[in-house]
Short mmCIF file of C-alpha atoms in Angstrom, two decimals:
data_model
loop_
_atom_site.label_atom_id
_atom_site.label_comp_id
_atom_site.label_asym_id
_atom_site.label_seq_id
_atom_site.Cartn_x
_atom_site.Cartn_y
_atom_site.Cartn_z
CA UNK Y 214 13.67 9.54 -5.89
CA UNK Y 215 12.71 7.07 -3.30
CA UNK Y 216 13.53 3.39 -4.11
CA UNK Y 217 13.27 0.19 -1.73
CA UNK Y 218 14.81 -3.04 -2.29
CA UNK Y 219 13.63 -6.32 -0.71
CA UNK Y 220 13.75 -9.75 -1.62
CA UNK Y 221 11.22 -11.29 -3.60
CA UNK Y 222 10.96 -14.83 -2.92
CA UNK Y 223 11.29 -16.81 1.28
CA UNK Y 224 10.36 -19.99 1.51
CA UNK Y 225 10.49 -21.62 5.50
CA UNK Y 226 8.99 -24.22 7.63
CA UNK Y 227 5.97 -24.47 10.11
CA UNK Y 228 7.45 -23.26 13.25
CA UNK Y 229 10.78 -21.52 12.39
CA UNK Y 230 11.66 -17.84 12.43
CA UNK Y 231 12.12 -16.15 9.04
CA UNK Y 232 13.92 -12.39 8.54
CA UNK Y 233 12.59 -10.57 5.55
CA UNK Y 234 15.17 -7.48 4.95
CA UNK Y 235 14.50 -4.05 3.72
CA UNK Y 236 17.22 -1.48 2.22
CA UNK Y 237 16.19 2.10 1.51
CA UNK Y 238 17.08 5.27 -0.48
CA UNK Y 239 15.49 7.77 0.61
CA UNK Y 240 15.76 11.62 -0.31
CA UNK Y 241 13.89 12.67 2.90
CA UNK Y 242 12.80 10.15 5.83
CA UNK Y 243 10.09 9.97 8.88
CA UNK Y 244 9.87 5.94 9.45
CA UNK Y 245 9.74 2.27 7.61
CA UNK Y 246 6.14 0.64 7.51
CA UNK Y 247 5.49 -3.14 7.19
CA UNK Y 248 2.65 -4.29 5.02
CA UNK Y 249 0.79 -8.00 5.11
CA UNK Y 250 -0.93 -8.40 1.76
CA UNK Y 251 -2.58 -12.36 1.30
CA UNK Y 252 -3.74 -13.53 -2.04
CA UNK Y 253 -6.23 -11.24 -3.43
CA UNK Y 254 -6.52 -9.69 -0.29
CA UNK Y 255 -5.98 -5.64 0.85
CA UNK Y 256 -2.50 -4.76 2.58
CA UNK Y 257 -2.91 -5.29 5.76
CA UNK Y 258 -0.92 -3.02 8.38
CA UNK Y 259 1.78 -4.26 10.90
CA UNK Y 260 4.31 -1.45 12.50
CA UNK Y 261 5.84 1.24 11.94
CA UNK Y 262 9.71 2.15 13.23
CA UNK Y 263 10.47 5.81 12.82
CA UNK Y 264 13.86 5.36 15.44
CA UNK Y 265 16.25 2.85 15.37
CA UNK Y 266 15.74 -0.61 17.31
CA UNK Y 267 13.85 -3.47 17.20
CA UNK Y 268 9.65 -3.05 18.19
CA UNK Y 269 7.57 -6.31 18.85
CA UNK Y 270 4.21 -7.15 18.52
CA UNK Y 271 3.25 -10.39 19.49
CA UNK Y 272 5.35 -12.85 16.78
CA UNK Y 273 5.74 -10.24 14.92
CA UNK Y 274 9.48 -7.94 14.91
CA UNK Y 275 10.71 -4.83 13.43
CA UNK Y 276 13.97 -3.40 13.21
CA UNK Y 277 15.09 -0.17 11.56
CA UNK Y 278 18.89 0.92 11.68
CA UNK Y 279 18.56 4.98 9.95
CA UNK Y 280 22.03 4.44 9.84
CA UNK Y 281 22.39 2.05 7.32
CA UNK Y 282 18.85 2.89 5.90
CA UNK Y 283 18.10 -0.71 6.54
CA UNK Y 284 15.39 -2.61 8.25
CA UNK Y 285 13.89 -6.15 8.76
CA UNK Y 286 10.85 -8.37 9.81
CA UNK Y 287 11.27 -11.00 12.20
CA UNK Y 288 8.05 -13.62 11.86
CA UNK Y 289 8.36 -16.49 14.59
CA UNK Y 290 6.90 -19.38 15.45
CA UNK Y 291 5.72 -19.63 11.85
CA UNK Y 292 2.34 -20.26 11.12
CA UNK Y 293 0.99 -21.59 7.53
CA UNK Y 294 -1.35 -19.22 7.70
CA UNK Y 295 1.49 -16.45 7.47
CA UNK Y 296 1.93 -17.26 3.83
CA UNK Y 297 1.44 -14.14 2.36
CA UNK Y 298 3.68 -10.89 0.77
CA UNK Y 299 5.33 -9.17 2.89
CA UNK Y 300 5.78 -5.20 2.11
CA UNK Y 301 8.10 -2.25 3.60
CA UNK Y 302 7.71 1.26 2.81
CA UNK Y 303 8.62 4.97 3.57
CA UNK Y 304 6.61 7.64 3.16
CA UNK Y 305 7.81 10.80 0.86
CA UNK Y 306 10.15 12.95 1.89
CA UNK Y 307 9.78 15.52 -1.36
CA UNK Y 308 6.55 16.75 0.24
CA UNK Y 309 5.86 17.99 3.67
CA UNK Y 310 1.86 17.87 2.95
CA UNK Y 311 2.27 14.99 1.13
CA UNK Y 312 1.75 11.45 3.30
CA UNK Y 313 2.38 9.47 0.08
CA UNK Y 314 4.02 6.00 0.98
CA UNK Y 315 6.74 4.21 -1.50
CA UNK Y 316 6.36 0.17 -1.30
CA UNK Y 317 8.81 -1.70 -2.56
CA UNK Y 318 7.95 -4.10 -4.64
CA UNK Y 319 7.27 -7.12 -2.04
CA UNK Y 320 8.70 -10.79 -0.74
CA UNK Y 321 6.58 -13.59 -1.16
CA UNK Y 322 6.55 -16.14 1.81
CA UNK Y 323 5.93 -19.21 1.54
CA UNK Y 324 5.65 -21.57 4.76
CA UNK Y 325 5.96 -25.51 3.95
CA UNK Y 326 3.93 -28.19 6.75
CA UNK A 51 -15.74 -0.18 13.51
CA UNK A 52 -16.30 -0.52 9.69
CA UNK A 53 -13.02 -0.69 7.42
CA UNK A 54 -12.73 0.48 3.62
CA UNK A 55 -15.56 -0.30 1.54
CA UNK A 56 -15.39 -0.74 -2.01
CA UNK A 57 -16.83 -1.38 -5.31
CA UNK A 58 -17.31 -3.13 -7.46
CA UNK A 59 -15.18 -5.82 -6.57
CA UNK A 60 -14.63 -7.31 -9.84
CA UNK A 61 -14.30 -5.34 -13.71
CA UNK A 62 -14.03 -6.35 -16.59
CA UNK A 63 -14.39 -4.11 -19.93
CA UNK A 64 -12.77 -3.57 -23.61
CA UNK A 65 -10.29 -0.70 -24.11
CA UNK A 66 -10.98 2.49 -25.03
CA UNK A 67 -14.68 1.78 -22.76
CA UNK A 68 -14.80 3.90 -19.63
CA UNK A 69 -14.96 2.60 -15.85
CA UNK A 70 -15.72 4.22 -12.28
CA UNK A 71 -14.40 3.34 -9.09
CA UNK A 72 -16.16 4.05 -5.62
CA UNK A 73 -14.96 4.17 -2.29
CA UNK A 74 -16.01 4.65 1.26
CA UNK A 75 -12.98 5.53 3.48
CA UNK A 76 -13.27 5.14 8.01
CA UNK A 77 -16.09 7.30 9.43
CA UNK A 78 -14.25 10.07 10.40
CA UNK A 79 -10.42 9.57 8.26
CA UNK A 80 -9.30 13.03 6.88
CA UNK A 81 -6.95 11.38 4.49
CA UNK A 82 -7.86 9.41 1.15
CA UNK A 83 -5.50 7.85 -0.94
CA UNK A 84 -6.15 5.86 -4.52
CA UNK A 85 -3.36 2.90 -5.12
CA UNK A 86 -2.73 0.99 -8.43
CA UNK A 87 -1.21 -2.81 -7.65
CA UNK A 88 -0.14 -4.23 -10.63
CA UNK A 89 0.79 -8.10 -10.42
CA UNK A 90 3.79 -8.88 -8.54
CA UNK A 91 4.40 -4.89 -7.64
CA UNK A 92 3.59 -3.23 -4.81
CA UNK A 93 1.13 -0.23 -4.54
CA UNK A 94 1.82 2.52 -6.38
CA UNK A 95 -0.20 5.61 -5.12
CA UNK A 96 -2.06 7.98 -8.10
CA UNK A 97 -3.88 10.37 -5.99
CA UNK A 98 -3.76 11.56 -2.00
CA UNK A 99 -7.00 13.97 -0.95
CA UNK A 100 -6.97 15.72 2.39
CA UNK A 101 -10.61 16.49 3.06
CA UNK A 102 -12.02 17.19 -0.04
CA UNK A 103 -9.14 19.05 -1.32
CA UNK A 104 -5.98 17.15 -4.20
CA UNK A 105 -2.77 16.99 -1.62
CA UNK A 106 -1.01 15.05 -4.20
CA UNK A 107 -1.48 13.65 -7.99
CA UNK A 108 1.98 13.43 -9.32
CA UNK A 109 1.96 10.09 -10.97
CA UNK A 110 -1.98 10.73 -11.89
CA UNK A 111 -3.13 10.01 -15.58
CA UNK A 112 -3.95 12.51 -16.38
CA UNK A 113 -5.09 12.39 -20.05
CA UNK A 114 -7.05 9.54 -18.90
CA UNK A 115 -7.56 9.24 -15.10
CA UNK A 116 -9.90 11.65 -12.79
CA UNK A 117 -11.03 11.86 -9.41
CA UNK A 118 -13.16 13.84 -7.41
CA UNK A 119 -13.83 13.33 -3.27
CA UNK A 120 -16.85 15.10 -2.97
CA UNK A 121 -18.29 16.94 0.27
CA UNK A 122 -14.43 15.14 1.86
CA UNK A 123 -16.19 11.80 2.50
CA UNK A 124 -16.75 9.37 -0.80
CA UNK A 125 -14.43 9.52 -3.83
CA UNK A 126 -14.69 8.49 -7.19
CA UNK A 127 -11.58 7.38 -9.84
CA UNK A 128 -12.35 7.36 -13.63
CA UNK A 129 -10.85 6.24 -16.73
CA UNK A 130 -11.96 6.94 -19.44
CA UNK A 131 -10.70 5.72 -22.22
CA UNK A 132 -9.02 2.57 -20.85
CA UNK A 133 -5.90 0.72 -22.00
CA UNK A 134 -4.45 -2.79 -21.55
CA UNK A 135 -1.77 -1.42 -19.37
CA UNK A 136 -4.74 -0.09 -17.18
CA UNK A 137 -5.66 -3.18 -16.03
CA UNK A 138 -4.68 -4.20 -12.23
CA UNK A 139 -6.27 -3.91 -8.53
CA UNK A 140 -7.50 -0.50 -7.61
CA UNK A 141 -7.22 -0.08 -4.15
CA UNK A 142 -8.32 2.80 -1.98
CA UNK A 143 -7.28 4.04 1.21
CA UNK A 144 -7.57 5.92 4.18
CA UNK A 145 -5.89 7.14 7.34
CA UNK A 146 -6.32 9.50 10.11
CA UNK A 147 -3.22 12.19 8.47
CA UNK A 148 -2.74 14.69 11.65
CA UNK A 149 -0.15 15.66 9.46
CA UNK A 150 2.64 14.79 12.10
CA UNK A 151 5.10 12.63 11.35
CA UNK A 152 4.35 8.87 12.97
CA UNK A 153 0.88 10.22 13.79
CA UNK A 154 -1.25 8.50 11.21
CA UNK A 155 0.41 8.88 7.98
CA UNK A 156 1.94 5.09 8.23
CA UNK A 157 -0.97 3.48 9.25
CA UNK A 158 -3.28 3.38 6.58
CA UNK A 159 -6.26 1.53 6.03
CA UNK A 160 -6.78 -1.10 3.04
CA UNK A 161 -9.51 -1.60 1.28
CA UNK A 162 -10.42 -5.26 -0.68
CA UNK A 163 -9.68 -3.12 -3.66
CA UNK A 164 -11.34 -3.50 -7.37
CA UNK A 165 -9.33 -5.97 -9.56
CA UNK A 166 -10.30 -4.17 -12.87
CA UNK A 167 -9.17 -6.12 -16.78
CA UNK A 168 -9.02 -4.80 -19.74
CA UNK A 169 -9.01 -6.82 -22.81
#
């Protein structure tokens, strides 16, 4: 089966850098996705890594190591609006025709002034 | 481009009553998903449609939940009868979904969700 592990909560100061880790176990692997969700809001797609390495999109970067079954989301120059929950997700590899995403339990990021 | 639309946004019912949720995906998106998100947890897939066919409903409690996607566009999710543990946010998402890894399926666009409270 599939499982993902990520820290439940992270606190950081405005302007700082924070890293949110995710380890996964899957029966088949296509790639690792990251979603952001503000309280009361909908999950919003942030990034997707299919290959090893770092992908940068503005202040956010995402890293993947397939050999270690590990990835992380890096948020730089933290802003108060970055306070939200961040979910890593993998595609269920059991069925080629299913695009089901398996989500982690989420990391709640609190940015303090 | 309009996003995924859902209604109602909030619903309070008593246990054993029935409830229905509606979703209109992004225009042209072939794949539609219904997720259940319990407070403090990640979304859990209930059912996935490709056009108007069901691809995956392995985690849908079929004794009480049903879903349909007529004409391959809008979709409805129904719970009958509701239980206390059904209290959650029900999220609808859509994606282009052309079946190729890394092209579309991992990028899902979520609607605002319906917050259901069962008393």
